[in-house]
mmCIF file with all atom_site columns, C-alpha atoms in Angstrom:
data_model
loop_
_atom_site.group_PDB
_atom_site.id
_atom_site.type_symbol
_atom_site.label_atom_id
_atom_site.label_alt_id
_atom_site.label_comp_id
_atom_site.label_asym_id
_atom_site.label_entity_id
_atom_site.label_seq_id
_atom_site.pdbx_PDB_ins_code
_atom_site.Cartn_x
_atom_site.Cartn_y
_atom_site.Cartn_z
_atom_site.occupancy
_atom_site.B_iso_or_equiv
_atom_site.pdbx_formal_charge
_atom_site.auth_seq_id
_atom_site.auth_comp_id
_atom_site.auth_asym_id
_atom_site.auth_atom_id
_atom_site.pdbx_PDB_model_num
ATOM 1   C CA . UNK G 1 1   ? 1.622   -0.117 -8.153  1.00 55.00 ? 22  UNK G CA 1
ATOM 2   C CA . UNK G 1 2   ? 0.836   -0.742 -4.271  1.00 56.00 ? 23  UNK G CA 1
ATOM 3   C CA . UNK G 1 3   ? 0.758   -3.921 -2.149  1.00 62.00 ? 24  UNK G CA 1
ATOM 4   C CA . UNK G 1 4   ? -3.343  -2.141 -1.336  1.00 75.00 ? 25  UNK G CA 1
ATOM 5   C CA . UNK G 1 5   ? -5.555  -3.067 -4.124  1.00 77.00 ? 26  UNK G CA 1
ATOM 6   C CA . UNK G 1 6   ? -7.619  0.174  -3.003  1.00 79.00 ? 27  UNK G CA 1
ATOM 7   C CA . UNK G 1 7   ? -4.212  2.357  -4.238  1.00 82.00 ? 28  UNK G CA 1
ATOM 8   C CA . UNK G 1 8   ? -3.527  0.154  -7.377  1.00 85.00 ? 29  UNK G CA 1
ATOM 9   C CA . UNK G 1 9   ? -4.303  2.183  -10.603 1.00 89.00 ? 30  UNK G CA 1
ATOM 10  C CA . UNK G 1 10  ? -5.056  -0.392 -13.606 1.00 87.00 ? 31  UNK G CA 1
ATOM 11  C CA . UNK G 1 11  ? -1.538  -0.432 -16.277 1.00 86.00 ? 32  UNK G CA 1
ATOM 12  C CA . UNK G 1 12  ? -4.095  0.345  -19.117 1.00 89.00 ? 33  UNK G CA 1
ATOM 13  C CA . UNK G 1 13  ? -5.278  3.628  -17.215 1.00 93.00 ? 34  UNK G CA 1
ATOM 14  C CA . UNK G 1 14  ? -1.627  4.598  -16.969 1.00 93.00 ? 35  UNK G CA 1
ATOM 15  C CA . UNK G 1 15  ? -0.797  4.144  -20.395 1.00 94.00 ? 36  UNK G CA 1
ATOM 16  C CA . UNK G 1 16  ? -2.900  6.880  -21.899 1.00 95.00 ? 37  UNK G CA 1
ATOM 17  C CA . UNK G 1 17  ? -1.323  9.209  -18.979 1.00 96.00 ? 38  UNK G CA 1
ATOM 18  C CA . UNK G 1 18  ? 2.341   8.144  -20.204 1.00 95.00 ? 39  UNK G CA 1
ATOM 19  C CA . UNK G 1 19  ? 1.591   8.508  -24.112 1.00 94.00 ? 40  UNK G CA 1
ATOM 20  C CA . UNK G 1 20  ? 0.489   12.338 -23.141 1.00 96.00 ? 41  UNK G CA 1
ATOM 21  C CA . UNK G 1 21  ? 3.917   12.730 -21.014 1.00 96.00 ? 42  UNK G CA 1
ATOM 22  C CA . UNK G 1 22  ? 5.907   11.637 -24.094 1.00 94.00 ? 43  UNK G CA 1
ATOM 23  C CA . UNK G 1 23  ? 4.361   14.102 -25.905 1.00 94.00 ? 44  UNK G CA 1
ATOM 24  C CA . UNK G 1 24  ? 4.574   16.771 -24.003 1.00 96.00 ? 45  UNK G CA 1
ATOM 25  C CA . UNK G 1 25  ? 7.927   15.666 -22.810 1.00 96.00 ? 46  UNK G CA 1
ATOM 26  C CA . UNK G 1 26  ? 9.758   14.689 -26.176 1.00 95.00 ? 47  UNK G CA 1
ATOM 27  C CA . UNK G 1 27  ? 13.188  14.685 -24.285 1.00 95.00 ? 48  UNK G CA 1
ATOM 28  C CA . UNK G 1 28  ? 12.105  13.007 -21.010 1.00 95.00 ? 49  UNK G CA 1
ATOM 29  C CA . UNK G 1 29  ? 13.323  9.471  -20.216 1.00 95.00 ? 50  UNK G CA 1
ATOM 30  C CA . UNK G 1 30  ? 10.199  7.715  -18.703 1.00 96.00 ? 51  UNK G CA 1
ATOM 31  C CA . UNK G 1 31  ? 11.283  4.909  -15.633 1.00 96.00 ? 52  UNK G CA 1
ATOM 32  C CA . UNK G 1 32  ? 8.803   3.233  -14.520 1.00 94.00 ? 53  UNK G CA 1
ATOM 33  C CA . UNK G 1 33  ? 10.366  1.125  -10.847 1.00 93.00 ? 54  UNK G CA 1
ATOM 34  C CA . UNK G 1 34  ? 9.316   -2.488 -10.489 1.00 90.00 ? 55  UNK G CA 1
ATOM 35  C CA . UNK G 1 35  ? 10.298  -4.856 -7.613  1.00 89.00 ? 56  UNK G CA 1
ATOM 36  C CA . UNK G 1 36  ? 13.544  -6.641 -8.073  1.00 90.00 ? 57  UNK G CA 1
ATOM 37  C CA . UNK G 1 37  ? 12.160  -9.343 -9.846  1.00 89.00 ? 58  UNK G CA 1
ATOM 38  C CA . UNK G 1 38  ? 10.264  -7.377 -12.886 1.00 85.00 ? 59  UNK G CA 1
ATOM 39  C CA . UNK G 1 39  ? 6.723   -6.896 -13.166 1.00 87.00 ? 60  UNK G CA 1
ATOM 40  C CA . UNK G 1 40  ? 5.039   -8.662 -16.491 1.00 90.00 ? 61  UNK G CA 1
ATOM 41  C CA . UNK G 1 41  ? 2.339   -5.860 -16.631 1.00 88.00 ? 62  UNK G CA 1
ATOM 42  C CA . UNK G 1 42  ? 5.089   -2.970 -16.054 1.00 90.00 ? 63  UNK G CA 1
ATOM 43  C CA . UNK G 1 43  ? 7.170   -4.690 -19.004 1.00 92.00 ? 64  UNK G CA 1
ATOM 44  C CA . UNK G 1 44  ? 3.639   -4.529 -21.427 1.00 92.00 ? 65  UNK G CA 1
ATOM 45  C CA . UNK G 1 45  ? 3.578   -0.556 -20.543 1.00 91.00 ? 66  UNK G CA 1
ATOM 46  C CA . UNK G 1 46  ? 6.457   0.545  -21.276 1.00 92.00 ? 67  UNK G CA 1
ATOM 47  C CA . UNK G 1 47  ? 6.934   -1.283 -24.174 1.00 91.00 ? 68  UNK G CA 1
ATOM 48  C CA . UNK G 1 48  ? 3.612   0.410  -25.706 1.00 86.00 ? 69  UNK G CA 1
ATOM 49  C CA . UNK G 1 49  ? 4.627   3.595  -24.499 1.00 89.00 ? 70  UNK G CA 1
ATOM 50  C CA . UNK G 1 50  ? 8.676   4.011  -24.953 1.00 91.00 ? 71  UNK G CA 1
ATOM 51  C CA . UNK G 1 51  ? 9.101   4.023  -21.461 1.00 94.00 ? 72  UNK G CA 1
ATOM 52  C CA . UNK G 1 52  ? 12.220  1.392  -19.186 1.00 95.00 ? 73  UNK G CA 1
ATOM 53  C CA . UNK G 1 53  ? 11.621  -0.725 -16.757 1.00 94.00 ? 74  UNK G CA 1
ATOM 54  C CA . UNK G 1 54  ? 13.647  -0.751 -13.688 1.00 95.00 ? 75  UNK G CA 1
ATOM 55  C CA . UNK G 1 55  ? 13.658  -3.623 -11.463 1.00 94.00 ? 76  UNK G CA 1
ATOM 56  C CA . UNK G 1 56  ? 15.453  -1.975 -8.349  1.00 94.00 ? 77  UNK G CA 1
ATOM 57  C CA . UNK G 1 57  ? 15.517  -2.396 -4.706  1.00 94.00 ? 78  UNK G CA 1
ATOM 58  C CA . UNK G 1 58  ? 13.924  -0.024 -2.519  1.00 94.00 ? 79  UNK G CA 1
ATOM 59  C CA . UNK G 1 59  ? 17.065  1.655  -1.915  1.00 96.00 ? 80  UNK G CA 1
ATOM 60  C CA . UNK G 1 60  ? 17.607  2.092  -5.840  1.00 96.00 ? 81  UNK G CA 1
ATOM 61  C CA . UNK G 1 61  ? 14.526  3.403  -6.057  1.00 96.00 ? 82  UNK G CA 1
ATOM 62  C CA . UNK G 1 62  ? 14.757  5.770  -3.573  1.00 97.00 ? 83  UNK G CA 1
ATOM 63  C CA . UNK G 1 63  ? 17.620  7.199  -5.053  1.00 97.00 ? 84  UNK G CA 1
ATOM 64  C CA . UNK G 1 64  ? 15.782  7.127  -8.567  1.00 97.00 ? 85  UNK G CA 1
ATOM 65  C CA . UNK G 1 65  ? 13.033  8.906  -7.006  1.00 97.00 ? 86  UNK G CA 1
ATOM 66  C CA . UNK G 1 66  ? 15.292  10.969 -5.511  1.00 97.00 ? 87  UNK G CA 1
ATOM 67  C CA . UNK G 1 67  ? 17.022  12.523 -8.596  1.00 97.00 ? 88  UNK G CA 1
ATOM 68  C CA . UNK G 1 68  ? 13.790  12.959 -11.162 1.00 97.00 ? 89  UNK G CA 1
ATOM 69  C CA . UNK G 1 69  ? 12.528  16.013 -12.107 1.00 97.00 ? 90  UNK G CA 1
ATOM 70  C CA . UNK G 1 70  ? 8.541   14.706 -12.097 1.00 97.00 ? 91  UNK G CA 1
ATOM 71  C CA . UNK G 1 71  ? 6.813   11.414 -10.361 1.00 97.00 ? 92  UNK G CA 1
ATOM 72  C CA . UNK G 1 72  ? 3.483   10.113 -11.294 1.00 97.00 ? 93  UNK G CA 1
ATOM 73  C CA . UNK G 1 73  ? 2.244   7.121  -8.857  1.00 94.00 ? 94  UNK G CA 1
ATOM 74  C CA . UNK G 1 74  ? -0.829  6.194  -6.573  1.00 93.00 ? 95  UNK G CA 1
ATOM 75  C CA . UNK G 1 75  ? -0.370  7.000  -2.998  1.00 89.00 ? 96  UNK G CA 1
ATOM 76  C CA . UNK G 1 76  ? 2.312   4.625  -1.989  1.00 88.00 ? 97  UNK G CA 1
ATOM 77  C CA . UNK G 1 77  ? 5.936   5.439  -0.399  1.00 92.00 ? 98  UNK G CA 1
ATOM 78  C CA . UNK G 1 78  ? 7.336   6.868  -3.547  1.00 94.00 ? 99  UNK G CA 1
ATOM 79  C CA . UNK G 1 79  ? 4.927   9.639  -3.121  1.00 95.00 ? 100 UNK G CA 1
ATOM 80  C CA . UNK G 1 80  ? 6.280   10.266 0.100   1.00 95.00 ? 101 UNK G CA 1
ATOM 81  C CA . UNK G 1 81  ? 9.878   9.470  -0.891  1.00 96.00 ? 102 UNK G CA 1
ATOM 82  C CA . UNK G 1 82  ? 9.449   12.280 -3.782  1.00 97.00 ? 103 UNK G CA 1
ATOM 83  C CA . UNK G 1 83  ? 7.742   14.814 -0.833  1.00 96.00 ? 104 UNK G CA 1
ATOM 84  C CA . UNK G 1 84  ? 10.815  13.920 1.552   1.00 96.00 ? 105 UNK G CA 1
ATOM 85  C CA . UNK G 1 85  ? 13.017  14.882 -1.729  1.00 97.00 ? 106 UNK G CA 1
ATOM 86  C CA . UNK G 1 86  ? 10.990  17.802 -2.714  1.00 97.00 ? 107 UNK G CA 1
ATOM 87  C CA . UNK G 1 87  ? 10.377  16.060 -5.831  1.00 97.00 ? 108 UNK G CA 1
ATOM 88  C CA . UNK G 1 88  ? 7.398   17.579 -7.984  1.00 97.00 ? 109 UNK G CA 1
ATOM 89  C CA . UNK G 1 89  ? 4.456   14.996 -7.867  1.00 97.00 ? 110 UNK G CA 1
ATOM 90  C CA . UNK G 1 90  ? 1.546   13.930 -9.514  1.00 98.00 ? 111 UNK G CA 1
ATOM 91  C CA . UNK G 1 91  ? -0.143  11.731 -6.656  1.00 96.00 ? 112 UNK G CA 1
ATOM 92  C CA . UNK G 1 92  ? -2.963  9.657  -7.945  1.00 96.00 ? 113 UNK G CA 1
ATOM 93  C CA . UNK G 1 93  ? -5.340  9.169  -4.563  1.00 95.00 ? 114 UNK G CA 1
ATOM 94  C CA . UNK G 1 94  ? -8.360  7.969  -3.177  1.00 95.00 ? 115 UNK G CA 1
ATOM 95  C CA . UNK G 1 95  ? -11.511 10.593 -2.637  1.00 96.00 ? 116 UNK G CA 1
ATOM 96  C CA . UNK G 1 96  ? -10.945 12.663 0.620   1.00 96.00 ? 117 UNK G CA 1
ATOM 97  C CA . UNK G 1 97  ? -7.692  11.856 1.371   1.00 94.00 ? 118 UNK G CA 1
ATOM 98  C CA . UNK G 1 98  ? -6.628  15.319 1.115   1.00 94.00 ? 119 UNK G CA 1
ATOM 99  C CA . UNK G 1 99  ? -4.705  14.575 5.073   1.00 94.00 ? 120 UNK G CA 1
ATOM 100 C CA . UNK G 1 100 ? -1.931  12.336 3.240   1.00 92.00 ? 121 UNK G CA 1
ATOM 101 C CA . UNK G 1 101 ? -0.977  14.684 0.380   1.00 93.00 ? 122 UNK G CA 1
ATOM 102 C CA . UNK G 1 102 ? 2.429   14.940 -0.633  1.00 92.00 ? 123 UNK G CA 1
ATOM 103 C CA . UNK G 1 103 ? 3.801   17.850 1.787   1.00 89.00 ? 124 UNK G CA 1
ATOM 104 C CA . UNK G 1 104 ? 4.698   20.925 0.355   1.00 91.00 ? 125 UNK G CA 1
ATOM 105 C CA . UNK G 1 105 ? 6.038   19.874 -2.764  1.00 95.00 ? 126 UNK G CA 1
ATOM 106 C CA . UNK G 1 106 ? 5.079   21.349 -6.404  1.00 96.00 ? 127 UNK G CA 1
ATOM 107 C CA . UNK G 1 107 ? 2.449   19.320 -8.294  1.00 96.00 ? 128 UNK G CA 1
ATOM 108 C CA . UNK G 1 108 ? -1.201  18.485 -8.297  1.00 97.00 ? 129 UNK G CA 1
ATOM 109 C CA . UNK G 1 109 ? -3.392  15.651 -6.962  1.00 97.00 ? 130 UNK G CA 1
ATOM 110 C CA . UNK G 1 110 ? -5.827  13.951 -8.895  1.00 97.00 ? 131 UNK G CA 1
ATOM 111 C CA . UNK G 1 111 ? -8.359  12.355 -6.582  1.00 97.00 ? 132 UNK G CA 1
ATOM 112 C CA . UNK G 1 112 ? -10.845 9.330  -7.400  1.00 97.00 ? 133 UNK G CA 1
ATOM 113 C CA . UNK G 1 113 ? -14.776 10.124 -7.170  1.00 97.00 ? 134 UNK G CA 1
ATOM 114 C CA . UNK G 1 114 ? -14.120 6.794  -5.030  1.00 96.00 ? 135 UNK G CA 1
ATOM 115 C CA . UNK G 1 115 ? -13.085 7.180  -1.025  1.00 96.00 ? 136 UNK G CA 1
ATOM 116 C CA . UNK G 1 116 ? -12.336 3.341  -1.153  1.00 94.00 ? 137 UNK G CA 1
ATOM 117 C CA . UNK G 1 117 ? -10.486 3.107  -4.483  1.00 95.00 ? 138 UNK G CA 1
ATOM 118 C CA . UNK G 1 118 ? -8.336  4.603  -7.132  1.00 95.00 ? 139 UNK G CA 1
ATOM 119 C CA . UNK G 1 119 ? -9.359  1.689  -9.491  1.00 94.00 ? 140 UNK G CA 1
ATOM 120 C CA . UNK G 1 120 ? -12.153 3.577  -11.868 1.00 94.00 ? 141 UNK G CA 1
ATOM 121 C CA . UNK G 1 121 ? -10.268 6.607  -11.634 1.00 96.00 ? 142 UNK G CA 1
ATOM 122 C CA . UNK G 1 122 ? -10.558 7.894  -15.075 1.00 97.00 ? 143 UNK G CA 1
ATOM 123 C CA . UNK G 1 123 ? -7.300  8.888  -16.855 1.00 97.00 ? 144 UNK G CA 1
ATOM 124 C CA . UNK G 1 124 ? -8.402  12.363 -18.459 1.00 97.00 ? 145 UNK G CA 1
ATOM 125 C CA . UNK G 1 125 ? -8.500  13.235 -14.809 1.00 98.00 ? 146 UNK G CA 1
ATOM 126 C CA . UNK G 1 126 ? -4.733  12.570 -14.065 1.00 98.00 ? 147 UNK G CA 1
ATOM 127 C CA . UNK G 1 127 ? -3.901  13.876 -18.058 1.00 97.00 ? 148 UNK G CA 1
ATOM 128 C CA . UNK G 1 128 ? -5.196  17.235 -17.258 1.00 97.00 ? 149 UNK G CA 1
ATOM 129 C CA . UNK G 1 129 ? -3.490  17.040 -13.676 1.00 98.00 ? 150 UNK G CA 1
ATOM 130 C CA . UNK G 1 130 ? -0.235  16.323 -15.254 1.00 98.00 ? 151 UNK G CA 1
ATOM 131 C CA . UNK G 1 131 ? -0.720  19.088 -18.340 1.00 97.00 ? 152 UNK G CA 1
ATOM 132 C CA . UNK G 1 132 ? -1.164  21.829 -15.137 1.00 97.00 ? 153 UNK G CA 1
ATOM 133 C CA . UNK G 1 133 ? 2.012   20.401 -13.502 1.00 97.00 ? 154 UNK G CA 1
ATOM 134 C CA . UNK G 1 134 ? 3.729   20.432 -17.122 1.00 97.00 ? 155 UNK G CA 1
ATOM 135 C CA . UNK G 1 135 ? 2.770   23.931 -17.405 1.00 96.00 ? 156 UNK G CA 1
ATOM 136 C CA . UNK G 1 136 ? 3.366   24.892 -13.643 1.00 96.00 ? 157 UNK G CA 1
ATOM 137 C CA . UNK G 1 137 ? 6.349   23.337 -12.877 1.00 96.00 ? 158 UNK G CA 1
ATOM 138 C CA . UNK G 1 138 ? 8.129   22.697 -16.255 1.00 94.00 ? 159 UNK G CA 1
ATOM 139 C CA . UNK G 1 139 ? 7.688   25.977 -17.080 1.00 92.00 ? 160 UNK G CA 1
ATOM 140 C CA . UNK G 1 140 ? 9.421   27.200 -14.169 1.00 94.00 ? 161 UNK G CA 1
ATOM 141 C CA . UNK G 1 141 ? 12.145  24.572 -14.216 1.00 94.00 ? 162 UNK G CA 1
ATOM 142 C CA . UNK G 1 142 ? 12.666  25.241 -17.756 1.00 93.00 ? 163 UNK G CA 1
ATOM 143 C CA . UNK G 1 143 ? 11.598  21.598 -19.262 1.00 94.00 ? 164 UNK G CA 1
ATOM 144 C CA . UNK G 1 144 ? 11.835  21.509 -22.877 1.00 94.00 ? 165 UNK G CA 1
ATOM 145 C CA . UNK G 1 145 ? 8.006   20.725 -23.838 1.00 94.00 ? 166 UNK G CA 1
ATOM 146 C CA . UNK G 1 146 ? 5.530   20.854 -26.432 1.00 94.00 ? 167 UNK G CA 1
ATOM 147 C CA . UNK G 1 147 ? 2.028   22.624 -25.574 1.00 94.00 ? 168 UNK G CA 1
ATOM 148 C CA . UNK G 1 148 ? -0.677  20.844 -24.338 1.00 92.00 ? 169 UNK G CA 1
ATOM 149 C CA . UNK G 1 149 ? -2.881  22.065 -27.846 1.00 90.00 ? 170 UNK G CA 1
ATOM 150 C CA . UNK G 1 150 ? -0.352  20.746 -29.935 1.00 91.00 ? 171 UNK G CA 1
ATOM 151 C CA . UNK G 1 151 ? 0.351   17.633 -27.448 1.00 89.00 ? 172 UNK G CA 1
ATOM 152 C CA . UNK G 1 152 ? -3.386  16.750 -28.003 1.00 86.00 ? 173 UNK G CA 1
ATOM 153 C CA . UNK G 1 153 ? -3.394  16.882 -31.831 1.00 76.00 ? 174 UNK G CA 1
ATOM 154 C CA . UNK G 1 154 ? -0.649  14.707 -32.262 1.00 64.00 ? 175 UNK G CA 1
#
């Protein structure tokens, strides 16, 4: 999430996004950071999709972000925490914002048809952004996965 409506994606966009990295990911433990005092929405997601919620500070989650092998988030500061870290990075972002990428760090950028908002982003977009960084980066880093074929068909 982001404090900037424009860079908030929905919860039920992500989920779709997070029931494909499961699959494809069948050993991955899926964290998704809320503020320190929980997030109601964040609880409802992971609980559909088998991921944890974390309530940390920001310098817990800087150190989370720090140590995972893949992010997926709108452009906010874990974005830029994950390029400081070299972290691989799926950045969810806002049409022709192509100037506040995440600096030369593996991943891929899936950009709204909207230069004001990430809101009606749709989520096949970022699914076939994170399948290419699956099969980029995972397969480089050696991430036990299942194809995205047989990820589809389950």
């Amino acid at each position: 999430y982001s404090a900037s409506i424009d860079r908030t994606w929905p919860a039920d966009r992500f989920r779709p996004v997070l029931a494909r990295a499961t699959r494809r990911l069948p050993d991955a433990t899926i964290v998704i950071p809320t503020m320190p005092n929980g997030d109601p929405a964040s609880q409802a997601l992971a609980s559909d999709t088998g991921a944890h919620v974390l309530p940390l500070t920001f310098p817990k989650v800087t150190a989370l972000v720090a140590t995972a092998d893949l992010v997926i988030s709108p452009d906010t500061a874990i974005t830029v925490i994950a390029s400081a870290f070299q972290v691989p990075t799926l950045a969810v972002m806002r049409k022709n914002t192509e100037q506040w990428v995440p600096y030369r760090v593996d991943g891929r950028i899936a950009f709204s048809d909207d230069p004001r908002s990430i809101q009606q982003l749709p989520p096949q977009r970022v699914i076939d952004a994170l399948d290419d960084v699956i099969d980029d980066v995972g397969a480089r880093r050696g991430w036990p996965m299942v194809s995205a074929g047989a990820a589809a068909g389950r």
